[in-house]
Coordinates of C-alpha atoms in Angstrom, one line a residue:
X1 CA 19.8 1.2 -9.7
X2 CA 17.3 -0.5 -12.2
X3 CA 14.8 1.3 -13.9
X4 CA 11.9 2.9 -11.9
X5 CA 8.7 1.5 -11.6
X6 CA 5.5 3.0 -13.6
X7 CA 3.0 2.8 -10.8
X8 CA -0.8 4.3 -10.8
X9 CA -1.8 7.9 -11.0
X10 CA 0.1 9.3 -14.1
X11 CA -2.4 11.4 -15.4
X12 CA -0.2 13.7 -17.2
X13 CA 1.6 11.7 -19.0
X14 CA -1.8 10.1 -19.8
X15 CA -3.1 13.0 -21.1
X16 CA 0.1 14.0 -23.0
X17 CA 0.1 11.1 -25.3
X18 CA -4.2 10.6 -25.7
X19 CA -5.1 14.6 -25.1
X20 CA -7.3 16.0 -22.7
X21 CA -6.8 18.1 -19.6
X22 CA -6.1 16.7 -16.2
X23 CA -9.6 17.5 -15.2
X24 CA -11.4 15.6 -18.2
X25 CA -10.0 12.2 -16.8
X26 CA -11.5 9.7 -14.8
X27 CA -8.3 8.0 -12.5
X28 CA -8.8 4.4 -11.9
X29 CA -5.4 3.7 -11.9
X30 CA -4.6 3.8 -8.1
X31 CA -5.6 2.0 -4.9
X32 CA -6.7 5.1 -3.3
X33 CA -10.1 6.1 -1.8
X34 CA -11.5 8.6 -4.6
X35 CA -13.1 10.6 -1.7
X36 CA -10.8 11.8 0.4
X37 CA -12.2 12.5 3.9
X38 CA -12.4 16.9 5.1
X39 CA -9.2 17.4 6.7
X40 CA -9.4 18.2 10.2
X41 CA -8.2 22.1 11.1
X42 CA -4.5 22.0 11.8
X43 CA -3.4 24.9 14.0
X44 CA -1.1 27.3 12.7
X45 CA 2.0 26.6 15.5
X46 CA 1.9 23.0 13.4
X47 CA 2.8 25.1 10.7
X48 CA 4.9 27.4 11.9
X49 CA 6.9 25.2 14.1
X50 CA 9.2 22.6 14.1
X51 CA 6.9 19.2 15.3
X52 CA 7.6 18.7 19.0
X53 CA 7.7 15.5 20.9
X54 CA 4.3 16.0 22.2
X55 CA 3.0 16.2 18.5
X56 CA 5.0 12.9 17.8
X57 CA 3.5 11.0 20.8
X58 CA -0.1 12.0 20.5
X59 CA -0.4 10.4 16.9
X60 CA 1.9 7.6 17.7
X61 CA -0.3 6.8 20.8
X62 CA -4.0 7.2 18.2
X63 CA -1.5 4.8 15.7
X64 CA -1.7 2.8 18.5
X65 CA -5.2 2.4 19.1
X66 CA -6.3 2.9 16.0
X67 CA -4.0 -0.4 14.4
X68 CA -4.8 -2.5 17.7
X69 CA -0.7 -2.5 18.3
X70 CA -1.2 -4.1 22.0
X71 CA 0.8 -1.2 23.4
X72 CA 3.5 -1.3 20.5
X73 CA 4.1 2.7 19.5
X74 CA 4.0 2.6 16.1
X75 CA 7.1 5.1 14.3
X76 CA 5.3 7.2 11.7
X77 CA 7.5 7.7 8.9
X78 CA 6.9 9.9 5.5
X79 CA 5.6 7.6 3.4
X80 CA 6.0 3.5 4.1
X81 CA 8.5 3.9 0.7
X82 CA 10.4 5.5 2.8
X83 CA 10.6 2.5 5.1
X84 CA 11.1 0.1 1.8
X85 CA 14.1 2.2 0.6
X86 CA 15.4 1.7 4.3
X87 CA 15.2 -2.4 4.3
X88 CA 18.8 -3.6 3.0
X89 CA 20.1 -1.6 6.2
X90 CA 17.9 -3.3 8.7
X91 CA 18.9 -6.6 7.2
X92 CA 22.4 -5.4 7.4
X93 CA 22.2 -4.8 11.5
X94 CA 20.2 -7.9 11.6
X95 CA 22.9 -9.5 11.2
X96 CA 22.7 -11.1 7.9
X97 CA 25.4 -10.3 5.1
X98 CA 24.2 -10.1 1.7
X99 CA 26.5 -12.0 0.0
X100 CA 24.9 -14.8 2.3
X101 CA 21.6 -14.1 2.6
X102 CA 18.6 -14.1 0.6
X103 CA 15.1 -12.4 0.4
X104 CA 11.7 -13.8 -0.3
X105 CA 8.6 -11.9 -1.2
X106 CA 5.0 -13.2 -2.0
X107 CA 4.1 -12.4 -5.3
X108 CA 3.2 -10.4 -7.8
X109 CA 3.3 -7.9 -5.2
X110 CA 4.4 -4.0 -4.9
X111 CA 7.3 -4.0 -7.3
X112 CA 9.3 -1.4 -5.5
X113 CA 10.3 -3.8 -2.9
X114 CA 12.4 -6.2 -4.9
X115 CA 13.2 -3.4 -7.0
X116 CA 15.4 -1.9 -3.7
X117 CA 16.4 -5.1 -2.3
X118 CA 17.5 -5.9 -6.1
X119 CA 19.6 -2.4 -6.4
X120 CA 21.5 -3.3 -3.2
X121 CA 22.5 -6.8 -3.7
X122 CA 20.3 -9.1 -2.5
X123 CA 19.2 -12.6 -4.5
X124 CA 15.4 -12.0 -4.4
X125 CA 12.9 -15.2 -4.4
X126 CA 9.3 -14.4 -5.7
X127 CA 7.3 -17.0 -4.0
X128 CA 3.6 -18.0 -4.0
X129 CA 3.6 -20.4 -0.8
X130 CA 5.5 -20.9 2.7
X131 CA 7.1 -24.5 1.4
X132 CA 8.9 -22.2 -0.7
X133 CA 11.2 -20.4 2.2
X134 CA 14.0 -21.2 3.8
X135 CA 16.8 -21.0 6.4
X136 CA 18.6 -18.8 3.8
X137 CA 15.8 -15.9 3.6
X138 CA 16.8 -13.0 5.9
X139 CA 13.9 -11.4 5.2
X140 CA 10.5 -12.4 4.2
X141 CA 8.1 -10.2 3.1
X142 CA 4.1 -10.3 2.5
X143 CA 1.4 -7.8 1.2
X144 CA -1.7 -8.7 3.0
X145 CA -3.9 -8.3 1.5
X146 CA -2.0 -8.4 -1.8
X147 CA -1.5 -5.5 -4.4
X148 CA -2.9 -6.4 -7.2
X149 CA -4.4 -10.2 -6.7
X150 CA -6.0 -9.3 -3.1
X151 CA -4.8 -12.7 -1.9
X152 CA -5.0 -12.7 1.9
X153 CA -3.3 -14.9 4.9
X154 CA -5.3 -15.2 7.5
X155 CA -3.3 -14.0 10.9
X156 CA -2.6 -17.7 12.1
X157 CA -0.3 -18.6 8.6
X158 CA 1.7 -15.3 9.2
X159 CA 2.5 -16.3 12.8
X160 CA 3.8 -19.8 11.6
X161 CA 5.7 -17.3 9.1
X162 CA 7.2 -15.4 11.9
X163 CA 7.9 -18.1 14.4
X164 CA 9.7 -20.2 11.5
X165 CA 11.7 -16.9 10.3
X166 CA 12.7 -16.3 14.0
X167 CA 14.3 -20.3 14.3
X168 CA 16.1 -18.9 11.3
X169 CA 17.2 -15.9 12.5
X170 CA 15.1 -14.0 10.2
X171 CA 12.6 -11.5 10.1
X172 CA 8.9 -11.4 8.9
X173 CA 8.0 -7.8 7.3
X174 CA 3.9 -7.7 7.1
X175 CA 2.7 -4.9 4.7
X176 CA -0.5 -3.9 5.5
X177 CA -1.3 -1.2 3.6
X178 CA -4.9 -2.2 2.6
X179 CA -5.7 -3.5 5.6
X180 CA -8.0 -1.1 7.1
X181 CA -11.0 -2.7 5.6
X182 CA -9.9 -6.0 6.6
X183 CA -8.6 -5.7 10.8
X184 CA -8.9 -9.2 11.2
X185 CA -6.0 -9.8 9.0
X186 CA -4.0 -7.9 11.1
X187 CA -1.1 -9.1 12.8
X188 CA -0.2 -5.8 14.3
X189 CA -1.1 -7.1 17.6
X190 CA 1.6 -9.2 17.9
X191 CA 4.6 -8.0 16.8
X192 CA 5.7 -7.4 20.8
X193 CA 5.3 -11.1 21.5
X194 CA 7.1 -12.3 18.1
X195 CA 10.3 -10.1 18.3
X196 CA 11.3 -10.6 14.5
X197 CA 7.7 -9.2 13.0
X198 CA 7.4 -6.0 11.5
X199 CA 4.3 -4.2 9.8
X200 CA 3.8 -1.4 8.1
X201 CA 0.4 0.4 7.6
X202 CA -0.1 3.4 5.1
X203 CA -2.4 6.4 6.0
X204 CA -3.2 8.3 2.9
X205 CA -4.6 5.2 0.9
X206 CA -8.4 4.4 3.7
X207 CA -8.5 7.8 4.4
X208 CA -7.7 9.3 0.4
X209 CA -4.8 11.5 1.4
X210 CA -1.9 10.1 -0.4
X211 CA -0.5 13.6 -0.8
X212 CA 0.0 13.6 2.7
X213 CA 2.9 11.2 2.6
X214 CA 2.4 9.4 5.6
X215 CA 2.9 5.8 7.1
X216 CA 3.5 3.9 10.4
X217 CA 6.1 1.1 11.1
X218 CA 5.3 -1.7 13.8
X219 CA 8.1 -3.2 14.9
X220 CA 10.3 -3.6 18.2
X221 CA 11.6 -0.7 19.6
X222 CA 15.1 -1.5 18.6
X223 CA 13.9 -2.0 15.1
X224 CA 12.0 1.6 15.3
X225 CA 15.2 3.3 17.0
X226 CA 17.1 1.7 13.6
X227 CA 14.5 3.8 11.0
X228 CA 14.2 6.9 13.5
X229 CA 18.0 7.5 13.5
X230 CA 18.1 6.8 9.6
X231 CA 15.3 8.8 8.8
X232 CA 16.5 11.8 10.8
X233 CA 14.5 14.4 12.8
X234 CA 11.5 16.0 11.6
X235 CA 11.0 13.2 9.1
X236 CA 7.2 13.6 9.2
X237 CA 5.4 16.9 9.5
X238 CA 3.9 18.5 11.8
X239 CA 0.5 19.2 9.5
X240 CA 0.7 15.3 8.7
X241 CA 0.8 14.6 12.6
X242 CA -1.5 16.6 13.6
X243 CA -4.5 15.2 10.7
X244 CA -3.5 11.8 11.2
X245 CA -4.6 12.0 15.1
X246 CA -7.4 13.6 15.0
X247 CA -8.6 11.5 11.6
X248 CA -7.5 8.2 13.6
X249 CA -9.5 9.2 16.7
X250 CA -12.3 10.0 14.5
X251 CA -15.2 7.6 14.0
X252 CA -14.0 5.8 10.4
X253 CA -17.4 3.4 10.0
X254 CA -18.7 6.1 7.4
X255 CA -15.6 6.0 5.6
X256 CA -15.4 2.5 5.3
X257 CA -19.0 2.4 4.5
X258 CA -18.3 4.9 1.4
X259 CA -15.7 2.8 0.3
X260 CA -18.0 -0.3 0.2
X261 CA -20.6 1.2 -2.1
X262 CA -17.8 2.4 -4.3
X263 CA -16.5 -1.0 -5.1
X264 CA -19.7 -2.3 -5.0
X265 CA -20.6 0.3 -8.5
X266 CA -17.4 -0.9 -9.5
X267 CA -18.0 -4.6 -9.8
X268 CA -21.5 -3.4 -11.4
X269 CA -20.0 -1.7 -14.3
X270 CA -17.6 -4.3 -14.7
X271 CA -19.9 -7.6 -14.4
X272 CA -22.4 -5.9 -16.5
X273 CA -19.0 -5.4 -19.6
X274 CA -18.4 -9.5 -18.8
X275 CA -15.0 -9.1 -17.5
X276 CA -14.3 -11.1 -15.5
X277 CA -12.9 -10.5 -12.2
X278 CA -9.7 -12.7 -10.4
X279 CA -8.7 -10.0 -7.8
X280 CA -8.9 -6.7 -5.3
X281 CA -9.7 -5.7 -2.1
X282 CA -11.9 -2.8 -1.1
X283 CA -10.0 -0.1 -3.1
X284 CA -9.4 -1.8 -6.1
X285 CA -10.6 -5.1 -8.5
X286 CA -8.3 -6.9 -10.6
X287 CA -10.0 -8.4 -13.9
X288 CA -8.4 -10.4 -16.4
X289 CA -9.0 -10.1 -20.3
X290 CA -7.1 -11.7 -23.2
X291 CA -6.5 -8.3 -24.9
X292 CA -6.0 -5.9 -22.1
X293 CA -3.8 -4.0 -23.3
X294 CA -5.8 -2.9 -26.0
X295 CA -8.8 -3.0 -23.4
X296 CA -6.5 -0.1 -21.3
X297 CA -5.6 1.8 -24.5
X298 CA -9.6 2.3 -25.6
X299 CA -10.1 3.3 -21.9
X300 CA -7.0 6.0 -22.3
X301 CA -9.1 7.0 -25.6
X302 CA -12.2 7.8 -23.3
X303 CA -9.5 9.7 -20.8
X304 CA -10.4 6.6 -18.3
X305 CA -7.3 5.7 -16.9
X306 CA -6.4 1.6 -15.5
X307 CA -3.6 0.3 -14.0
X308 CA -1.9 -2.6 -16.2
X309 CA 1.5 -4.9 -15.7
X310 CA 4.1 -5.8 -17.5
X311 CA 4.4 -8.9 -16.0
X312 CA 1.1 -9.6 -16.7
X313 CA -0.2 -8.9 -19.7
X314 CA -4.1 -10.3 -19.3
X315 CA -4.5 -8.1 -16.5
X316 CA -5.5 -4.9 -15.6
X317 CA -6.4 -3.2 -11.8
X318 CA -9.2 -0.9 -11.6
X319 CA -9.4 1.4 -9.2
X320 CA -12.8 2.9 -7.1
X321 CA -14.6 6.2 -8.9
X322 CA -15.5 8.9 -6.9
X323 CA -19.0 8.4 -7.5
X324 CA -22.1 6.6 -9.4
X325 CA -21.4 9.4 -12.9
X326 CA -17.8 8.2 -12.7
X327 CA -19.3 4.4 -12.6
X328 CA -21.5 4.9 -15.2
X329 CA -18.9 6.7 -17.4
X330 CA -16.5 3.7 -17.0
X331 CA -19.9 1.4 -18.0
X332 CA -21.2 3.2 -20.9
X333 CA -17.1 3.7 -22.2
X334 CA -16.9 -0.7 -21.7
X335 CA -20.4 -0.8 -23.7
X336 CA -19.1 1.2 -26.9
X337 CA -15.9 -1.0 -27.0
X338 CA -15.6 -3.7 -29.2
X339 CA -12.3 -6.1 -28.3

């Protein structure tokens, strides 16, 4: 297995190397709503008990509405990196051998997918546009909107995607894990009439429960009955089922709303510093600098923590602050810096 993937949130290890406690930081490493909505009351049998297929049903069925599935039951699993760990074993039933087959994914995207697909001996092709795949890719897959550029296809390009992956005998993975501030992107909808789609949604990053470890898979029902049996019983919890209902049911205009004016302070602090900004979606805005890694270290120094890539030196993601202090703490830290 190669190395694991530094990802967003590591305030400890932050805080180890540029001092500080936990609570002095501002995180705007991650892609996560800083305001994480009240949790609904969960009643204690949810806690006591084992989750029961009535539990199940009732969030898969506000999944349901709530991604605009056209009937599809969407599998709620712990965490879509649960699903991504599960992919070389869905191409495997699919049909496709991996000494045969490759993969292509739409990037720079979410690392850990060709990361897994890597570790179990696939030939992964990064690829910015559709010319670019073939009859040979068992599996394409696309962030939409993309983590970290925010690049977006609309719905139409996915369903070319999927209808030229199903002449192939391949399938179309969808990963729409910032999508809940974009529906018309969705292609949720349709993954009943195109047989080979499959999209997965995460809960915890709209709604600012991450913790909650939480995601739901879109596909056909043979391709759910595939991740149910390898995921086991009991996969998600009870507690988990139960928020995600009644938060799903639950009128989410406010939320989106919060998030909006968020972002908006965001790209106030960061216009009025003159970076300049190539990237995001509603959670996050990805700026470009000639020195940003020296740009994240001063930020570390004011125990302001980005997101930056390996791959990509000149960039950095910056995530949403939890309110206008945090905002102006990133401002005035950007207006003391000289780069």
């Amino acid at each position: 297995m190669s190395a694991p993937i530094v990802h967003g949130g590591g305030i400890t290890e932050a805080a180890a190397r540029f001092g500080g406690r936990f609570e002095d930081w501002l995180d705007l490493s991650t892609g996560i709503n800083p305001c994480p909505v009240a949790v609904p009351a969960v009643p204690e049998r949810a806690w006591h008990r084992l989750p029961d297929r009535q539990t199940v049903d009732d969030a898969r069925l506000a999944a349901a509405d709530y991604y605009r599935t056209n009937g599809v039951l969407p599998l709620p699993v712990p965490g879509t990196q649960s699903a991504i760990q599960l992919l070389p074993r869905l191409i495997n039933e699919n049909g496709k051998a991996p000494a045969n087959r490759r993969v292509a994914i739409f990037g720079p995207t979410y690392g850990e997918y060709a990361r897994v697909l890597s570790a179990a001996g696939f030939a992964v092709d990064r690829v910015e546009h559709a010319a670019a795949l073939s009859a040979e890719h068992a599996l394409v897959i696309v962030v939409n909107p993309n983590n970290p550029t925010g690049r977006a296809f609309a719905s139409a390009e996915l369903l070319a995607m999927a209808a030229r992956q199903k002449a192939n005998g391949g399938l179309l993975l969808v990963d729409e894990a910032f999508g809940d501030l974009e529906p018309e992107l969705s292609v949720a909808g349709h993954v009943r009439d195109e047989g080979n789609l499959i999209v997965f949604r995460s809960f915890g990053k709209f709604f600012g429960l991450a913790g909650l470890r939480l995601g739901f898979v879109v596909a056909t029902e043979p391709v759910l009955a595939s991740f149910a049996d390898w995921l086991g019983p009991w996969a998600v919890s009870g507690p988990a089922l139960t928020i995600s209902k009644a938060l799903m049911q639950g009128d989410t205009r406010a939320i989106a709303a919060g998030i909006l004016e968020r972002r908006a302070g965001l790209d106030t602090a960061l216009d009025g510093a003159g970076l300049k900004r190539i990237g995001g979606t509603g959670l996050f805005v990805l700026v470009e600098h000639p020195r940003a890694a020296l740009l994240q270290q001063r930020l570390c120094e004011a125990h302001i923590l980005t997101r930056k890539f390996d791959y990509a030196p000149e960039w950095l993601r910056i995530g949403l602050a939890p309110d206008a202090v945090g905002e102006r703490r990133l401002a005035d830290a950007l207006a003391r810096m000289e780069l």
